[in-house]
Short mmCIF file of C-alpha atoms in Angstrom, two decimals:
data_model
loop_
_atom_site.label_atom_id
_atom_site.label_comp_id
_atom_site.label_asym_id
_atom_site.label_seq_id
_atom_site.Cartn_x
_atom_site.Cartn_y
_atom_site.Cartn_z
CA MET A 30 88.54 112.60 117.04
CA ASP A 31 90.70 114.27 114.43
CA ASN A 32 94.16 115.59 113.77
CA HIS A 33 95.53 118.34 111.54
CA ASP A 34 98.17 118.47 108.83
CA HIS A 35 100.84 121.10 108.33
CA HIS A 36 102.41 122.52 105.19
CA ILE A 37 106.15 122.85 104.83
CA PRO A 38 106.93 126.61 104.72
CA VAL A 39 108.70 127.96 101.66
CA ARG A 40 110.51 131.20 100.96
CA GLY A 41 107.68 133.24 99.46
CA ASN A 42 109.90 136.08 98.23
CA ARG A 43 111.64 133.69 95.80
CA LEU A 44 108.30 132.43 94.50
CA LEU A 45 107.10 135.98 93.88
CA ALA A 46 110.38 136.96 92.18
CA SER A 47 110.13 133.91 89.88
CA ALA A 48 106.51 134.74 89.03
CA LEU A 49 107.40 138.35 88.18
CA LEU A 50 110.29 137.16 86.01
CA ASN A 51 107.91 134.90 84.07
CA PHE A 52 105.38 137.70 83.58
CA ILE A 53 108.14 140.01 82.26
CA ILE A 54 109.40 137.27 79.92
CA SER A 55 105.84 136.67 78.67
CA ILE A 56 105.21 140.35 77.90
CA ALA A 57 108.58 140.64 76.12
CA GLU A 58 107.92 137.50 74.05
CA ILE A 59 104.38 138.55 73.10
CA ILE A 60 105.66 141.93 71.89
CA GLY A 61 108.64 140.25 70.19
CA GLY A 62 106.38 137.64 68.61
CA LEU A 63 104.03 140.27 67.20
CA LEU A 64 106.90 142.41 65.86
CA SER A 65 108.80 139.45 64.38
CA ASN A 66 105.62 137.70 63.17
CA SER A 67 106.66 134.54 65.06
CA LEU A 68 103.91 132.21 66.31
CA SER A 69 106.42 130.01 68.15
CA LEU A 70 107.59 133.00 70.19
CA ILE A 71 103.96 133.80 71.09
CA SER A 72 103.32 130.15 72.04
CA ASP A 73 106.46 130.18 74.20
CA ALA A 74 105.12 133.37 75.80
CA LEU A 75 101.89 131.50 76.53
CA HIS A 76 103.86 128.72 78.17
CA ASN A 77 105.83 131.20 80.28
CA LEU A 78 102.64 133.05 81.21
CA SER A 79 100.99 129.82 82.37
CA ASP A 80 103.98 129.00 84.55
CA GLY A 81 104.07 132.56 85.89
CA ILE A 82 100.43 132.15 86.92
CA ALA A 83 101.19 128.72 88.44
CA ILE A 84 104.08 130.15 90.47
CA PHE A 85 101.97 133.15 91.51
CA ILE A 86 99.30 130.70 92.69
CA ALA A 87 101.96 128.86 94.69
CA TRP A 88 103.03 132.16 96.26
CA MET A 89 99.41 133.14 96.95
CA ALA A 90 98.75 129.74 98.52
CA ASN A 91 101.83 130.19 100.70
CA VAL A 92 100.44 133.51 101.94
CA VAL A 93 96.76 132.55 102.19
CA SER A 94 97.45 129.19 103.86
CA LYS A 95 98.70 131.13 106.89
CA ARG A 96 95.27 132.65 107.39
CA PRO A 97 93.33 130.85 110.13
CA SER A 98 90.07 129.02 109.53
CA ASN A 99 86.90 130.82 110.55
CA ALA A 100 83.24 130.11 111.16
CA LYS A 101 82.39 130.58 107.48
CA ARG A 102 85.37 128.68 106.03
CA THR A 103 86.14 125.96 108.55
CA PHE A 104 88.56 124.26 106.14
CA GLY A 105 90.39 127.53 105.50
CA TYR A 106 91.37 128.80 102.05
CA LYS A 107 93.30 125.88 100.57
CA ARG A 108 90.95 125.41 97.61
CA ILE A 109 91.78 128.86 96.17
CA GLU A 110 94.84 127.50 94.37
CA ILE A 111 92.82 124.55 93.01
CA LEU A 112 90.16 126.84 91.53
CA ALA A 113 92.80 129.12 90.02
CA ALA A 114 94.67 126.16 88.54
CA PHE A 115 91.41 124.82 87.04
CA PHE A 116 90.54 128.06 85.24
CA ASN A 117 94.16 128.57 84.19
CA ALA A 118 94.18 125.10 82.59
CA LEU A 119 90.94 125.76 80.69
CA ILE A 120 92.26 129.04 79.27
CA LEU A 121 95.58 127.45 78.27
CA ILE A 122 93.89 124.63 76.36
CA ALA A 123 91.60 127.07 74.53
CA VAL A 124 94.47 129.36 73.50
CA SER A 125 96.62 126.37 72.44
CA VAL A 126 93.83 125.14 70.14
CA TYR A 127 93.63 128.63 68.59
CA LEU A 128 97.40 128.62 68.00
CA PHE A 129 97.09 125.21 66.30
CA TYR A 130 94.59 126.76 63.88
CA GLU A 131 96.90 129.70 63.18
CA SER A 132 99.87 127.33 62.72
CA VAL A 133 98.02 125.27 60.10
CA GLN A 134 97.23 128.48 58.22
CA ARG A 135 100.93 129.43 58.33
CA ILE A 136 101.95 125.99 57.01
CA ILE A 137 99.49 126.32 54.11
CA GLU A 138 100.51 129.93 53.42
CA PRO A 139 103.96 130.61 54.96
CA GLU A 140 104.67 134.17 56.09
CA PRO A 141 108.12 135.77 56.56
CA VAL A 142 109.47 135.89 60.11
CA LYS A 143 112.14 138.26 61.42
CA GLY A 144 114.59 135.60 62.58
CA MET A 145 117.10 137.86 64.32
CA LEU A 146 114.49 139.61 66.49
CA MET A 147 112.94 136.24 67.29
CA LEU A 148 116.40 134.92 68.23
CA ILE A 149 117.26 137.85 70.51
CA VAL A 150 113.95 137.77 72.41
CA ALA A 151 114.06 133.98 72.81
CA PHE A 152 117.64 134.19 74.14
CA ILE A 153 116.60 136.79 76.73
CA GLY A 154 113.74 134.47 77.72
CA LEU A 155 116.18 131.59 78.12
CA ILE A 156 118.44 133.59 80.48
CA ALA A 157 115.46 134.73 82.58
CA ASN A 158 114.14 131.14 82.78
CA LEU A 159 117.51 129.89 84.00
CA ILE A 160 117.51 132.56 86.74
CA ALA A 161 113.98 131.53 87.81
CA VAL A 162 115.07 127.86 87.92
CA LEU A 163 117.96 128.75 90.24
CA LEU A 164 115.62 130.78 92.49
CA LEU A 165 113.30 127.82 93.09
CA ARG A 166 115.86 125.02 93.13
CA PHE A 167 116.17 124.85 96.94
CA ASP A 168 112.46 125.12 97.83
CA SER A 169 111.52 122.56 95.13
CA LYS A 170 112.99 119.89 97.41
CA ARG A 171 110.75 120.89 100.32
CA ASN A 172 107.31 121.59 98.84
CA ILE A 173 105.39 119.69 96.14
CA ASN A 174 103.65 122.82 94.86
CA VAL A 175 106.98 124.58 94.33
CA LYS A 176 108.44 121.41 92.81
CA ALA A 177 105.69 121.43 90.16
CA ALA A 178 106.48 125.08 89.35
CA TYR A 179 110.20 124.24 89.24
CA LEU A 180 109.63 121.40 86.75
CA HIS A 181 107.49 123.72 84.59
CA LEU A 182 110.34 126.23 84.52
CA ILE A 183 112.70 123.54 83.29
CA GLY A 184 110.15 122.87 80.54
CA ASP A 185 110.13 126.61 79.75
CA THR A 186 113.90 126.52 79.40
CA LEU A 187 113.68 123.67 76.89
CA THR A 188 110.99 125.42 74.82
CA SER A 189 113.15 128.56 74.74
CA VAL A 190 115.97 126.43 73.30
CA ALA A 191 113.53 125.13 70.64
CA VAL A 192 112.51 128.69 69.70
CA ILE A 193 116.16 129.76 69.52
CA THR A 194 116.86 126.81 67.19
CA GLY A 195 113.94 127.91 65.03
CA GLY A 196 115.24 131.49 64.97
CA ILE A 197 118.66 130.29 63.78
CA LEU A 198 117.10 128.23 60.96
CA ILE A 199 114.88 131.13 59.90
CA TYR A 200 117.65 133.77 60.02
CA PHE A 201 120.33 131.78 58.19
CA LEU A 202 118.29 129.44 55.94
CA ASP A 203 114.90 131.22 55.53
CA ILE A 204 113.03 128.09 56.65
CA TYR A 205 109.84 129.90 57.64
CA TRP A 206 107.70 126.75 57.98
CA ILE A 207 109.73 125.75 61.06
CA ASP A 208 108.00 128.50 63.07
CA PRO A 209 104.46 126.98 62.95
CA ILE A 210 105.93 123.48 63.45
CA ILE A 211 107.64 124.60 66.67
CA THR A 212 104.40 126.32 67.69
CA ILE A 213 102.46 123.05 67.29
CA LEU A 214 105.10 121.10 69.25
CA ILE A 215 105.06 123.62 72.11
CA GLY A 216 101.24 123.62 72.05
CA LEU A 217 101.15 119.83 72.28
CA TYR A 218 103.56 119.98 75.23
CA ILE A 219 101.40 122.62 76.95
CA ILE A 220 98.21 120.58 76.46
CA LYS A 221 99.92 117.41 77.73
CA GLN A 222 101.02 119.17 80.91
CA THR A 223 97.78 121.12 81.30
CA TRP A 224 95.49 118.13 80.75
CA ALA A 225 97.06 116.35 83.72
CA ILE A 226 96.53 119.47 85.88
CA LEU A 227 92.93 119.81 84.67
CA ARG A 228 92.14 116.19 85.56
CA GLN A 229 93.78 116.55 88.97
CA THR A 230 91.87 119.75 89.82
CA ILE A 231 88.56 118.20 88.73
CA ASP A 232 89.24 115.15 90.91
CA ILE A 233 90.02 117.39 93.89
CA LEU A 234 86.98 119.64 93.37
CA MET A 235 84.73 116.57 92.99
CA GLN A 236 86.32 115.12 96.17
CA GLY A 237 87.40 111.97 94.37
CA SER A 238 89.64 109.42 96.04
CA PRO A 239 93.30 110.45 95.75
CA ALA A 240 95.31 108.68 93.07
CA GLY A 241 97.00 105.53 94.33
CA MET A 242 94.75 105.09 97.36
CA ASP A 243 93.49 101.49 97.76
CA LEU A 244 90.41 101.61 100.00
CA GLU A 245 90.21 97.83 100.29
CA MET A 246 93.82 97.66 101.51
CA ILE A 247 93.12 100.44 104.02
CA ARG A 248 90.09 98.53 105.31
CA GLN A 249 92.09 95.31 105.66
CA ASP A 250 94.92 97.11 107.48
CA LEU A 251 92.56 98.80 109.96
CA GLU A 252 90.54 95.66 110.64
CA LYS A 253 93.75 93.87 111.67
CA ILE A 254 93.81 96.09 114.77
CA PRO A 255 92.59 93.70 117.53
CA GLU A 256 89.89 95.98 118.99
CA ILE A 257 88.22 96.74 115.61
CA ALA A 258 85.34 94.59 114.30
CA ASN A 259 84.95 96.51 111.01
CA ILE A 260 85.11 99.94 109.43
CA HIS A 261 82.39 101.43 107.22
CA HIS A 262 81.02 104.73 105.87
CA VAL A 263 84.50 105.56 104.54
CA HIS A 264 85.28 108.87 102.83
CA ILE A 265 88.70 109.87 101.53
CA TRP A 266 89.57 113.00 99.55
CA ASN A 267 92.14 115.71 98.86
CA MET A 268 91.57 119.15 100.34
CA ASP A 269 94.32 120.46 98.06
CA ASP A 270 97.16 118.90 96.09
CA GLN A 271 99.01 117.91 99.29
CA SER A 272 96.77 116.95 102.20
CA VAL A 273 94.72 113.74 102.22
CA HIS A 274 91.64 113.64 104.47
CA PHE A 275 90.07 110.43 105.74
CA GLU A 276 86.96 109.72 107.79
CA CYS A 277 85.15 106.54 108.72
CA HIS A 278 82.98 104.78 111.31
CA VAL A 279 84.86 102.23 113.41
CA ASP A 280 82.76 99.43 114.90
CA LEU A 281 84.46 98.09 118.04
CA LYS A 282 84.35 94.49 119.22
CA GLU A 283 83.61 95.56 122.80
CA ASN A 284 81.55 98.35 124.34
CA SER A 285 84.51 100.49 125.39
CA ARG A 286 84.52 103.73 127.32
CA ILE A 287 85.44 106.89 125.44
CA SER A 288 88.71 107.16 127.39
CA GLU A 289 89.63 103.64 126.27
CA THR A 290 89.36 104.52 122.58
CA GLU A 291 92.32 106.93 122.72
CA SER A 292 94.90 104.17 122.30
CA ILE A 293 92.88 102.68 119.41
CA TYR A 294 92.76 106.07 117.72
CA LEU A 295 96.52 106.51 118.08
CA ASN A 296 97.09 103.10 116.47
CA ILE A 297 94.80 104.06 113.57
CA GLU A 298 96.55 107.41 113.17
CA LYS A 299 100.01 105.83 113.15
CA LEU A 300 99.02 103.15 110.64
CA LEU A 301 97.32 105.54 108.21
CA LYS A 302 100.17 108.05 108.35
CA GLU A 303 103.00 105.55 107.95
CA ARG A 304 101.46 103.13 105.43
CA HIS A 305 99.08 105.33 103.46
CA HIS A 306 100.42 108.89 103.94
CA ILE A 307 97.08 110.17 105.24
CA SER A 308 97.60 113.41 107.12
CA HIS A 309 94.15 114.30 108.48
CA LEU A 310 91.62 111.86 109.89
CA THR A 311 88.26 111.91 111.66
CA ILE A 312 87.07 108.72 113.35
CA GLN A 313 83.60 107.93 114.73
CA PHE A 314 83.73 105.01 117.19
CA GLU A 315 80.65 102.78 117.47
CA TYR A 316 79.51 99.56 119.07
CA GLN A 317 76.87 97.59 117.13
CA ARG A 318 75.17 100.83 116.13
CA CYS A 319 74.98 100.87 112.29
CA ASP A 320 73.00 98.25 110.40
CA ASP A 321 74.60 99.36 107.14
CA LYS A 322 78.15 97.99 107.14
CA ASN A 323 78.99 99.01 103.58
CA MET A 324 82.46 100.53 103.33
CA ILE A 325 81.25 103.24 100.91
CA HIS A 326 78.13 105.08 102.00
CA MET A 327 76.48 108.28 100.78
#
């Protein structure tokens, strides 16, 4: 027996518009960073680009998730966004490390930066980020994937403010060393955010137990159901960043007919959904069949 989970639909056109805005900001900041010789502007462009990719992934997932499962991909296409997020995180960390190296070189041997150009481009980026934040504000309350993108955009807005502050200091006070310092700070922020995403995607791809899930508590809760003797051969994993899948063998106290297990299944389903937020489950009912009663079994 099993049941199926459903994703909350979001307005895909707003996701796509926000992604395009971020890509435009990134291109403008990369060009502006190269022309003004500002590493912090380039690092901010990197941050915007990463969030543009993340939002595009969210849009793509919204579109692809509507495709039905088939004989080749019985679970559908939910893992596409996880794979994309994994490779995106790896690239971001690598580029951030390179920018750290360049920043150290700039601190040792400071180079002049065109503060006014840096200031203008960063201000345009700030306005565009604010527009993107407003576009996703509503859907961020309905979908965890969009909420993550929304929070990243707020981070983008704050880094744009940091770059603008740096541009003011460079233009009016000629403090050129502030540019690599801001670059390092933005890079550290990117790695902090990206490292969490990298760990989460690895856990999902390796089918690890979802964070916060207590298997022993789940076992105790299920074995309190009067008809259940024990549960074993338990597997629990994330299919994507939202849905939690659970399967186990349920050993019954009595040799019940298949029709009689329906009410037991409904009790299990209700308990797992309400107490443990498990959205998809597969149960194999047994009666004194398995000798191995270990909860975890390969």
